[in-house]
Every structure is written in structure tokens, then in C-alpha cells.
């Protein structure tokens, strides 16, 4: 079975937030909340500055603390693509997963359950890319099976330099940023 | 320089990331007291099984008081849940990796054990109920005639008390994302702080109308059943002194554990050291050193030591301070813990 992941080219991303709006529309994300967001990171000392713009979301971690801490099994690893999902009618809204995620990827939906990026599993089932990937005007996002060495994502990871977010948290994130 | 324009991991920047408010510190505090009371009651029940201390306040009323306190804690816990109507989902599964899951099962067993333990002397402790439900007297006699059963119940109380006392600390401890919590000292600290708060709570309870006959009515009788010693005399002086002595021990160990906690954080990774800064000059410094350490530990430690040496009269002040400090500890840990996060490496990727 596939192990789905995302590869995002920070050299192409301009931070237009199309991915954020596409996600909110596609997934009916309640007003004022977001499942993906843009982070701008500036490093260095003037005039030697570097900037990285990133579209961030749940990393569908291989070692997901949010799944381990969940008392009901509502947060779980879905067999489809080994993605991390929340079953809303099993969630008690204890917020342990919000505290456990080092990326702030989760929020409490106003209806009471924990909510976050699903990698648009409903679209993946129809053979489509997640909404954010499909709308990106710079085509900086790629989505596919990390276990398939011939997939676009695997080829990019094999040929370019990349990093993940907070690798020191030991979560083994599956959203990769090309540099 | 490293400048991030959004780190979503901050409830001040993004209120939707707010996790736990006042409810969880209240639950952790009350749960800790109940855990400590179960351990102390268990020890008292071992004495009861040996035929000593038949009036035994601790073995008799403590489980009832614990039961009522636990209700308060569980109410706070329920208030915290954002998806309350689905709370039953906790009891559809046992997730071994989730301390919250096995803790919920422990809580269920704790309820049962507290009830059975309260039954040992319930008709004597609460005559109003005893007169109306004669079966209670039969249950009580049946239990009292079986020291082996009481001994077993005592050990169940002690073991469950320890589990209840440590599970909340383990729960926080497992969260890598929150460096302040990732210390193995936390479960032990919560257990010892629960024990000292329990000793203080019981000390306070024994001093509410000591030596007066128990109120007979429904409400007064129920209250007295939880907090008043059986019979017309106040609890023996040595019982009170034993509590004070035990509390001095607990407070001293707690002080040591807090020292180890801070040193452990400071000598660990950059993220852990940054977490320690929250209580070393950061926004939680005053509550931590002033509230938890000074008011909650040092002052009652000195007062109780002077009381034992008969240099000052016994008062309830140290008990009140210990309880306040116990709550402050949970409050600081829950709030500062949520504010702590993994610090990014400053170098380039
Ligand atoms: S990014 Fe956060 S919510 Fe997503 S799988 Fe990892 S720990 Fe869980
Ligand atoms: S908030 Fe819901 S999904 Fe998250 S840990 Fe609690 S029960 Fe699980």
C-alpha cells in the first residue's frame, strides 16, 4: 500500500496563499480556521539574508504523537496511503492531540472535534491530487507515493536537497521542502 | 537571526490553538488529592484489618470524601471536553500507548473501589442513611468480619492511588512537542504533591467540627460523614501529628523533585532549557517560585515543623497553604507547558 507524501519546492513558492483558500473551499473549513497556512522564514544578518516561504500543513508523520496520545482511537493511521486521519464521531474533544503535535497542525472544529489536513483523501480516492496541490499557480507542490521509487515525489527527493520541519521532534514528517 | 512570520504553535498568535484552560489544572489537582487519599486510606485500612484504630477516620471517611472530590474533578474534566456528547467513545477501546485512555479506565475502577471502601463503615459514618437502608449495616458487618478482604481492599487502594497519581504526569510527559512536560520527574512530582495535598486535605477535614456530635440530618449528616471523625471525641492527637509529620516528609521530597526538575531541564536540549526559562525569569516565575515553592512548600514546611516542636499552636494554615501550592503547581505546569515548544536550530538548513 502506498505511503503518501508531499514535496514542496520552496524555490518556486511565492506565498500567494492559493493553497490556503483552495483548502478552505474544498473542505468547507469553518470561517477563521485553516488546515494549511504560509510560513515565511528569514535567516541571516543583513545584507546576507535568505528567505524561505513554505506552505505548511499536517505532515502525516510516520511516527505520529497525535495518534499515540488519542484515548479513543479517533486519531488513527488510515490504511489508505498511511495518512493520519480523525474520525469525528469517535473524537471526545480532549485536545491531547493538539498539545502533542509539534507543528500546531490541529485545531478544534467549532462542532467540537479535532480537525486538520486530510491530504484530501476524498479526492485521492478519485485519483485526483489534493486541492492545494492542484491549484498552485507555480506548480511548486507534488504529491504521491514515497514508497514507489519511480513516483514524482521520490524522484525529486532523490535528486534535490530537502528538509523536513522539526526533524528533532522525531515525528518523521512526510511533507518535504525542497531547497 | 531567525525570524518566522507564522509559527502557528502559539495560542496568542492563533487562538484556535488554545488547548487547556482552567478545567485541566483543577482536574489534575483534585485527581492528585484523591490519589494521595487512596494511598493514605489504604495504609489506614491495613491497620483496620489488624484490629487497630477501629474508629479510624482515614480508613472510614476518606473513601467517601475521595468519592465526592473525584466527582468534582470529573465534572471539570467533562467541562473541558469540546465534543462532550461523544465522551462514551473513551470506553469503547483501550489504547495502550495513550495514558489518557488507560487513565480513563483506572478512573472507572477507582470509582468502584472508593464506593466499596466507603461501605466499610458507611452506616456509622452517616447514620441518616444507615437508618433508612438497613442492608448497609449488613454489608458493613460482613466486610468488617473479613480482615483478609479489607487487607486486599487496602492494597487495591494503594496500587490504584499510585496509578491515578502518576498517570496524569505520564500523559503530559509523553508529549515531545512540549519540552517543559518531557521530564520523567513529572509523574513522581505529581504523585508526591498529591500525597502532600491529600495529607493537608485530611488534616483540614479532621478539624471541621472536631468533638461535636455528628449532625443527624440528610445534608449535614452527609457532610459530616465525609469530614468528621466517628464518635463524640476529636481524632486522637497522635493521628493529627502523624499527618503533619507525613506532610513534612512529602513537602521535603517535593522540594527536592522540583530542584531536580529545573536542573534536569537546564542541562538538557536547547528546547528544554528554553522551557525552564519560562519559570526562571519568564512569565511564570512569580507563581512558580512565590506560589508553588514559597507559599506552597517552604512556609508550611517551617510552620508544621514549629507546630510539632510545640513552638506555635496548631492551626489549619499550613494545610490551606499546601492545598493552594498544590493547585498552583498544576496551574503552572499546564499553562507554562503549553507555552513551551521545540526551539528551531538557528543555523541554515
Ligand atoms: S503533523 Fe501533527 S497532526 Fe499531523 S501527523 Fe504529525 S503530529 Fe499528527
Ligand atoms: S481531541 Fe479527539 S482526536 Fe484528539 S486526542 Fe482527543 S479524542 Fe483523539
XYZ file of C-alpha atoms and ligand atoms in Angstrom:
544
model
C 0.000 0.000 0.000
C 1.140 3.470 -0.772
C 2.747 5.790 1.725
C 1.530 9.176 0.572
C 3.658 12.259 0.958
C 4.061 15.791 -0.321
C 7.089 17.546 -1.749
C 7.029 21.361 -1.914
C 9.579 23.394 -3.839
C 10.404 26.444 -1.708
C 12.352 27.912 -4.648
C 9.118 28.261 -6.569
C 6.645 29.144 -3.815
C 5.756 32.851 -3.760
C 3.411 32.670 -0.760
C 0.278 33.572 -2.736
C -1.938 31.559 -0.334
C -3.893 29.970 -3.164
C -3.399 26.628 -1.427
C -4.906 28.015 1.788
C -8.017 29.311 0.049
C -8.389 26.164 -2.086
C -8.320 24.005 1.056
C -10.864 26.169 2.860
C -13.214 25.956 -0.123
C -12.700 22.266 -0.888
C -13.045 21.123 2.702
C -15.570 23.640 3.962
C -13.121 24.731 6.666
C -15.042 26.908 9.165
C -14.508 30.636 8.896
C -11.419 31.793 10.772
C -9.700 28.409 10.748
C -7.209 26.842 8.354
C -5.817 23.420 7.664
C -2.819 24.795 5.773
C -1.017 28.089 6.132
C 2.041 30.012 4.911
C 5.194 30.481 6.958
C 7.907 32.912 5.928
C 11.291 32.268 7.455
C 14.107 34.808 7.217
C 17.583 33.858 8.333
C 20.966 35.561 8.421
C 22.304 39.060 9.094
C 21.602 41.997 6.792
C 22.579 42.143 3.960
C 23.198 38.394 3.868
C 19.642 37.225 4.267
C 17.877 34.161 2.989
C 14.153 33.736 2.870
C 12.111 30.582 2.624
C 8.367 30.642 2.012
C 6.562 27.458 2.921
C 3.067 26.115 2.623
C 2.620 24.128 5.847
C 0.031 21.595 6.999
C -0.223 18.324 8.908
C 2.854 16.288 7.991
C 1.063 12.930 8.184
C 4.017 11.846 10.274
C 5.366 8.310 10.103
C 5.722 8.411 13.900
C 2.645 10.428 14.858
C 2.439 11.533 18.526
C -1.124 12.770 17.913
C -2.208 9.201 17.149
C -0.405 7.699 20.142
C -1.946 10.067 22.681
C -5.521 9.770 21.416
C -7.626 7.982 24.068
C -10.342 6.806 21.694
C -8.525 5.839 18.523
C -10.299 8.737 16.753
C -6.886 9.887 15.536
C -5.564 6.962 13.549
C -3.369 5.918 10.654
C -5.638 5.213 7.712
C -4.614 2.196 5.625
C -5.159 4.321 2.503
C -1.791 5.952 1.947
C -0.844 5.531 5.631
C -2.282 9.008 6.187
C -3.198 10.334 9.645
C -6.952 10.920 9.943
C -9.539 11.828 12.588
C -12.865 10.009 12.892
C -15.037 12.886 14.103
C -17.720 10.730 15.749
C -15.125 8.972 17.899
C -13.399 12.187 18.998
C -14.259 13.451 22.502
C -12.522 16.800 22.004
C -9.956 16.203 24.743
C -7.358 18.195 22.774
C -4.482 15.890 23.730
C -3.597 15.643 20.030
C -3.455 19.436 19.734
C -0.970 19.521 22.594
C 1.010 16.599 21.159
C 1.513 17.923 17.630
C 4.774 19.895 17.411
C 3.548 21.703 14.288
C 0.298 23.223 15.532
C -1.388 21.417 12.664
C -4.620 20.724 14.519
C -7.481 22.823 15.820
C -10.810 22.187 17.453
C -13.592 22.472 14.890
C -16.431 24.661 16.247
C -18.508 21.474 16.149
C -16.223 20.116 18.873
C -13.921 17.577 17.262
C -10.245 17.768 16.346
C -9.722 18.871 12.767
C -6.746 19.060 10.400
C -5.485 18.380 6.879
C -6.654 15.039 5.457
C -4.367 15.095 2.378
C -7.777 15.422 0.651
C -8.330 11.702 0.941
C -11.750 12.059 -0.699
C -10.031 13.414 -3.832
C -7.193 10.894 -3.643
C -9.784 8.098 -3.777
C -10.942 9.558 -7.105
C -7.392 9.601 -8.388
C -7.017 13.384 -8.011
C -4.332 15.420 -6.243
C -5.184 17.277 -3.010
C -6.868 20.645 -3.656
C -3.818 22.673 -2.587
C -1.526 20.783 -4.958
C -3.874 21.100 -7.900
C -4.386 24.872 -7.662
C -0.804 26.015 -7.060
C -0.060 28.550 -9.832
C 3.696 27.940 -9.630
C 3.304 24.146 -9.605
C 5.564 24.034 -6.587
C 3.710 21.153 -4.889
C 3.955 17.482 -5.715
C 2.019 14.596 -4.224
C 2.449 10.852 -4.486
C 3.695 7.544 -3.121
C 7.001 7.805 -1.257
C 7.412 4.023 -1.342
C 7.404 3.966 -5.139
C 10.914 4.929 -6.287
C 9.566 5.996 -9.691
C 6.926 8.404 -8.373
C 7.480 12.133 -8.999
C 7.925 12.779 -5.269
C 10.530 10.027 -4.850
C 12.480 11.243 -7.884
C 12.513 14.813 -6.562
C 13.684 13.680 -3.126
C 16.424 11.585 -4.745
C 17.703 14.400 -6.960
C 17.228 17.600 -4.931
C 18.228 18.753 -1.450
C 15.379 18.963 1.025
C 14.493 19.292 4.672
C 11.536 18.489 6.857
C 10.126 20.536 9.734
C 11.480 19.981 13.249
C 13.189 16.664 12.465
C 14.445 16.748 16.070
C 10.885 16.077 17.261
C 11.319 12.533 15.954
C 7.940 12.513 14.231
C 9.342 11.652 10.769
C 7.221 14.107 8.784
C 6.060 13.254 5.251
C 5.854 16.797 3.903
C 9.251 17.626 2.412
C 10.601 21.052 1.455
C 13.000 21.309 -1.492
C 15.698 23.933 -1.053
C 18.892 35.953 13.099
C 15.916 33.731 12.628
C 12.552 35.299 12.000
C 9.387 33.314 11.461
C 6.304 35.234 10.475
C 3.919 32.496 11.442
C 4.578 29.916 13.987
C 1.074 28.654 14.430
C 2.164 26.899 17.602
C 1.150 29.749 19.807
C -2.336 30.330 21.165
C -1.602 34.049 21.447
C -0.988 34.264 17.707
C -3.750 31.847 16.765
C -6.499 31.432 19.389
C -7.724 28.258 17.667
C -4.607 26.569 19.055
C -5.608 27.150 22.654
C -5.613 23.746 24.279
C -6.333 23.548 28.005
C -7.816 26.231 30.279
C -8.685 26.177 33.992
C -10.501 22.820 33.872
C -7.453 20.623 33.425
C -5.413 22.156 36.301
C -8.486 21.710 38.530
C -8.847 18.090 37.486
C -5.121 17.363 37.916
C -5.214 18.948 41.374
C -8.309 17.123 42.605
C -7.233 13.852 40.953
C -3.879 14.170 42.738
C -5.585 14.675 46.111
C -7.832 11.656 45.563
C -4.804 9.575 44.562
C -2.964 10.596 47.734
C -6.050 9.967 49.863
C -6.389 6.456 48.434
C -2.801 5.672 49.381
C -3.188 7.077 52.915
C -6.589 5.397 53.333
C -5.084 2.115 52.120
C -2.395 2.311 54.804
C -5.061 3.105 57.428
C -7.147 0.173 56.205
C -4.188 -2.145 56.704
C -4.249 -1.050 60.366
C -8.013 -1.550 60.495
C -7.550 -5.115 59.217
C -5.095 -5.733 62.075
C -7.741 -4.619 64.550
C -6.013 -1.341 65.370
C -7.715 2.004 65.119
C -11.328 0.829 64.790
C -12.632 4.439 64.736
C -10.096 5.061 62.004
C -11.056 8.317 60.413
C -8.800 7.714 57.462
C -9.950 4.248 56.669
C -13.601 5.111 57.159
C -14.421 8.563 55.866
C -11.581 9.124 53.440
C -13.028 6.983 50.636
C -16.336 8.857 50.861
C -14.613 12.242 50.783
C -12.441 10.976 47.927
C -15.515 9.849 46.047
C -17.129 13.280 46.320
C -13.903 15.092 45.384
C -13.492 12.835 42.380
C -16.929 13.904 41.188
C -15.721 17.496 41.225
C -12.644 16.521 39.222
C -14.648 14.530 36.708
C -17.025 17.454 36.244
C -14.055 19.696 35.424
C -12.784 17.058 33.011
C -16.149 16.849 31.278
C -16.379 20.642 31.039
C -13.053 20.649 29.219
C -14.146 18.233 26.502
C -15.074 20.019 23.291
C -17.148 17.098 21.947
C -18.991 16.186 25.141
C -21.749 14.047 23.643
C -19.139 11.588 22.405
C -17.469 11.008 25.770
C -18.599 7.368 25.736
C -16.109 6.738 22.921
C -13.366 6.537 25.587
C -14.865 3.313 26.899
C -15.111 1.580 23.526
C -11.401 0.905 23.415
C -8.198 0.600 25.408
C -5.278 2.318 23.695
C -2.118 1.101 25.418
C 0.039 3.972 24.121
C -2.382 6.621 25.360
C -2.108 7.374 29.101
C -5.412 9.223 28.776
C -7.048 6.001 27.618
C -5.777 3.730 30.369
C -6.156 6.559 32.875
C -9.864 6.700 31.999
C -10.196 3.003 32.760
C -8.282 3.466 36.017
C -10.758 6.220 36.956
C -13.659 3.845 36.415
C -12.100 1.224 38.708
C -11.206 3.961 41.245
C -14.877 4.895 41.479
C -15.853 1.312 42.252
C -13.086 0.803 44.795
C -13.865 4.081 46.601
C -17.514 3.062 46.848
C -16.755 -0.370 48.245
C -14.196 1.124 50.665
C -16.750 3.695 51.831
C -19.191 0.880 52.571
C -16.927 -0.490 55.322
C -18.308 1.931 57.911
C -20.932 3.894 55.974
C -23.894 3.282 58.353
C -21.823 4.523 61.326
C -20.420 7.471 59.464
C -23.767 8.541 58.024
C -26.469 7.404 60.464
C -29.227 9.082 58.433
C -28.582 6.731 55.529
C -27.810 3.773 57.785
C -31.240 4.053 59.441
C -33.038 4.121 56.096
C -31.068 1.409 54.305
C -30.636 -1.415 56.825
C -28.832 -3.523 54.223
C -25.861 -1.150 54.570
C -25.292 -2.306 58.135
C -25.245 -5.928 56.966
C -22.712 -5.099 54.216
C -20.613 -3.215 56.748
C -20.678 -6.083 59.274
C -19.902 -8.580 56.556
C -16.865 -6.572 55.388
C -15.601 -5.874 58.926
C -15.738 -9.589 59.744
C -13.317 -10.307 56.900
C -9.891 -8.791 57.650
C -8.349 -10.575 54.663
C -10.804 -8.810 52.365
C -10.098 -5.444 53.980
C -6.385 -6.076 53.615
C -6.873 -6.857 49.910
C -9.006 -3.743 49.513
C -6.298 -1.733 51.245
C -3.697 -2.872 48.717
C -6.046 -2.222 45.796
C -6.489 1.329 47.154
C -2.736 1.836 47.393
C -1.958 0.477 43.916
C -4.797 2.391 42.243
C -3.831 5.529 44.144
C -0.319 5.313 42.719
C -1.674 4.719 39.202
C -4.083 7.642 39.497
C -1.319 9.807 40.927
C 1.201 9.144 38.155
C -0.916 8.776 35.024
C -1.544 12.500 34.562
C 2.179 13.150 34.805
C 2.902 10.394 32.270
C 0.221 11.846 29.997
C 1.973 15.219 29.889
C 5.394 13.598 29.878
C 4.759 11.751 26.587
C 4.278 14.965 24.621
C 7.540 15.633 22.796
C 6.048 18.813 21.396
C 6.012 20.433 24.860
C 9.533 20.353 26.327
C 8.517 21.536 29.809
C 6.489 18.360 30.211
C 9.043 15.927 28.821
C 10.655 15.035 32.053
C 10.303 11.722 33.783
C 10.286 13.539 37.127
C 6.795 14.884 36.408
C 4.771 11.746 37.296
C 6.689 11.359 40.581
C 6.348 15.057 41.360
C 2.587 14.883 40.767
C 2.330 11.795 42.968
C 4.219 13.350 45.890
C 2.415 16.660 45.535
C -0.866 14.708 45.512
C 0.186 12.936 48.724
C 1.032 16.180 50.487
C -2.218 17.803 49.319
C -4.112 14.702 50.488
C -2.500 14.882 53.933
C -3.425 18.578 54.076
C -6.987 17.875 52.928
C -7.456 15.199 55.594
C -5.879 17.407 58.225
C -8.382 20.097 57.296
C -11.223 17.568 57.366
C -10.389 16.284 60.850
C -10.527 19.865 62.132
C -14.008 20.667 60.900
C -16.315 20.386 63.915
C -13.987 18.135 65.945
C -15.530 16.588 69.019
C -19.091 17.643 68.343
C -21.778 15.031 67.765
C -22.383 14.443 64.083
C -25.348 16.311 62.579
C -28.239 13.929 62.159
C -29.955 15.213 59.029
C -29.584 14.363 55.377
C -27.267 17.130 54.214
C -25.444 17.836 57.479
C -25.108 14.105 58.066
C -23.709 13.538 54.606
C -21.157 16.321 55.045
C -20.175 15.041 58.468
C -19.856 11.539 57.026
C -17.117 12.843 54.797
C -15.203 15.100 57.133
C -15.997 14.276 60.747
C -14.376 11.717 62.934
C -16.631 8.884 64.146
C -17.954 9.264 67.671
C -18.057 12.258 70.004
C -14.305 12.682 70.565
C -11.971 14.596 68.293
C -9.403 12.441 66.478
C -6.539 11.382 68.680
C -3.689 13.848 68.826
C -1.174 11.329 67.570
C -3.262 10.835 64.427
C -3.086 14.544 63.649
C 0.615 14.632 64.455
C 1.235 11.649 62.202
C -0.409 13.533 59.344
C 1.699 16.618 59.981
C 4.861 14.521 60.168
C 3.988 12.732 56.930
C 3.285 16.050 55.246
C 6.694 17.393 56.266
C 8.233 14.388 54.546
C 6.163 14.809 51.398
C 6.937 18.524 51.176
C 10.670 17.935 51.603
C 10.663 15.328 48.817
C 8.611 17.656 46.623
C 11.177 20.404 47.082
C 13.928 18.017 46.055
C 11.980 16.879 42.984
C 11.350 20.466 41.881
C 15.090 21.105 42.139
C 15.817 18.035 40.018
C 13.142 19.093 37.503
C 14.683 22.516 36.950
C 18.270 21.237 36.835
C 17.215 18.420 34.508
C 15.596 20.860 32.080
C 18.511 23.302 32.162
C 21.041 20.590 31.436
C 19.046 19.074 28.572
C 18.480 20.256 24.971
C 18.059 23.899 23.910
C 14.279 23.383 23.816
C 14.199 22.070 27.378
C 16.443 24.868 28.625
C 14.157 27.394 26.926
C 11.196 25.733 28.658
C 12.920 26.164 32.027
C 13.290 29.871 31.240
C 9.509 30.148 31.474
C 9.851 29.778 35.246
C 13.322 31.355 35.514
C 12.592 34.950 34.607
C 9.745 34.167 32.197
C 6.045 34.897 32.758
C 5.511 32.015 35.202
C 8.431 32.842 37.507
C 6.420 34.512 40.247
C 3.712 31.872 40.508
C 6.291 29.095 40.409
C 8.778 30.360 42.992
C 6.381 32.506 45.010
C 3.245 30.355 44.831
C 4.413 26.776 44.415
C 7.759 26.841 46.220
C 7.494 29.589 48.888
C 3.799 29.646 49.840
C 3.048 26.029 48.958
C 6.135 24.272 50.316
C 8.640 26.359 52.318
C 6.211 28.262 54.563
C 4.053 25.243 55.515
C 7.220 23.176 55.982
C 8.537 25.647 58.564
C 5.114 26.172 60.205
C 4.469 22.451 60.597
C 7.937 21.864 61.962
C 7.388 24.588 64.572
C 3.946 23.119 65.393
C 5.429 19.703 66.056
C 8.035 21.273 68.323
C 5.191 23.000 70.242
C 6.674 26.356 69.482
C 3.487 27.620 67.837
C -0.100 26.381 68.198
C -1.580 24.006 65.629
C -3.666 25.782 63.013
C -5.168 24.894 59.676
C -2.988 27.498 57.945
C -0.261 25.112 56.733
C -2.892 22.771 55.294
C -4.551 25.625 53.411
C -1.186 26.791 52.059
C -0.242 23.274 50.944
C -3.513 22.971 49.058
C -3.022 26.370 47.413
C 0.525 25.384 46.433
C -0.684 22.066 45.019
C -3.136 23.849 42.769
C -0.505 26.424 41.754
C 1.834 23.602 40.704
C -0.779 22.095 38.371
C -1.713 25.525 37.047
C 1.887 26.463 36.237
C 2.702 23.105 34.700
C -0.374 23.053 32.449
C -0.058 26.667 31.305
C 3.708 27.029 31.027
C 3.832 23.573 29.422
C 1.523 24.683 26.656
C 3.651 27.767 26.132
C 6.826 25.699 25.768
C 7.822 24.494 22.318
C 10.630 22.976 20.335
C 13.227 25.635 19.603
C 14.377 25.755 15.993
C 18.017 25.293 15.133
C 19.487 28.718 14.416
C 21.807 27.605 11.589
C 20.807 27.355 7.961
C 19.196 24.138 6.795
S 1.841 16.975 11.755
Fe 0.917 16.918 13.790
S -1.182 16.295 13.432
Fe -0.057 15.781 11.579
S 0.584 13.640 11.876
Fe 2.273 14.942 12.566
S 1.918 15.170 14.762
Fe -0.008 14.453 13.875
S -9.215 15.574 20.608
Fe -10.185 13.831 19.590
S -8.708 13.112 18.059
Fe -7.626 14.448 19.501
S -6.753 13.055 21.030
Fe -8.745 13.757 21.847
S -10.196 12.211 21.151
Fe -8.343 11.926 19.923
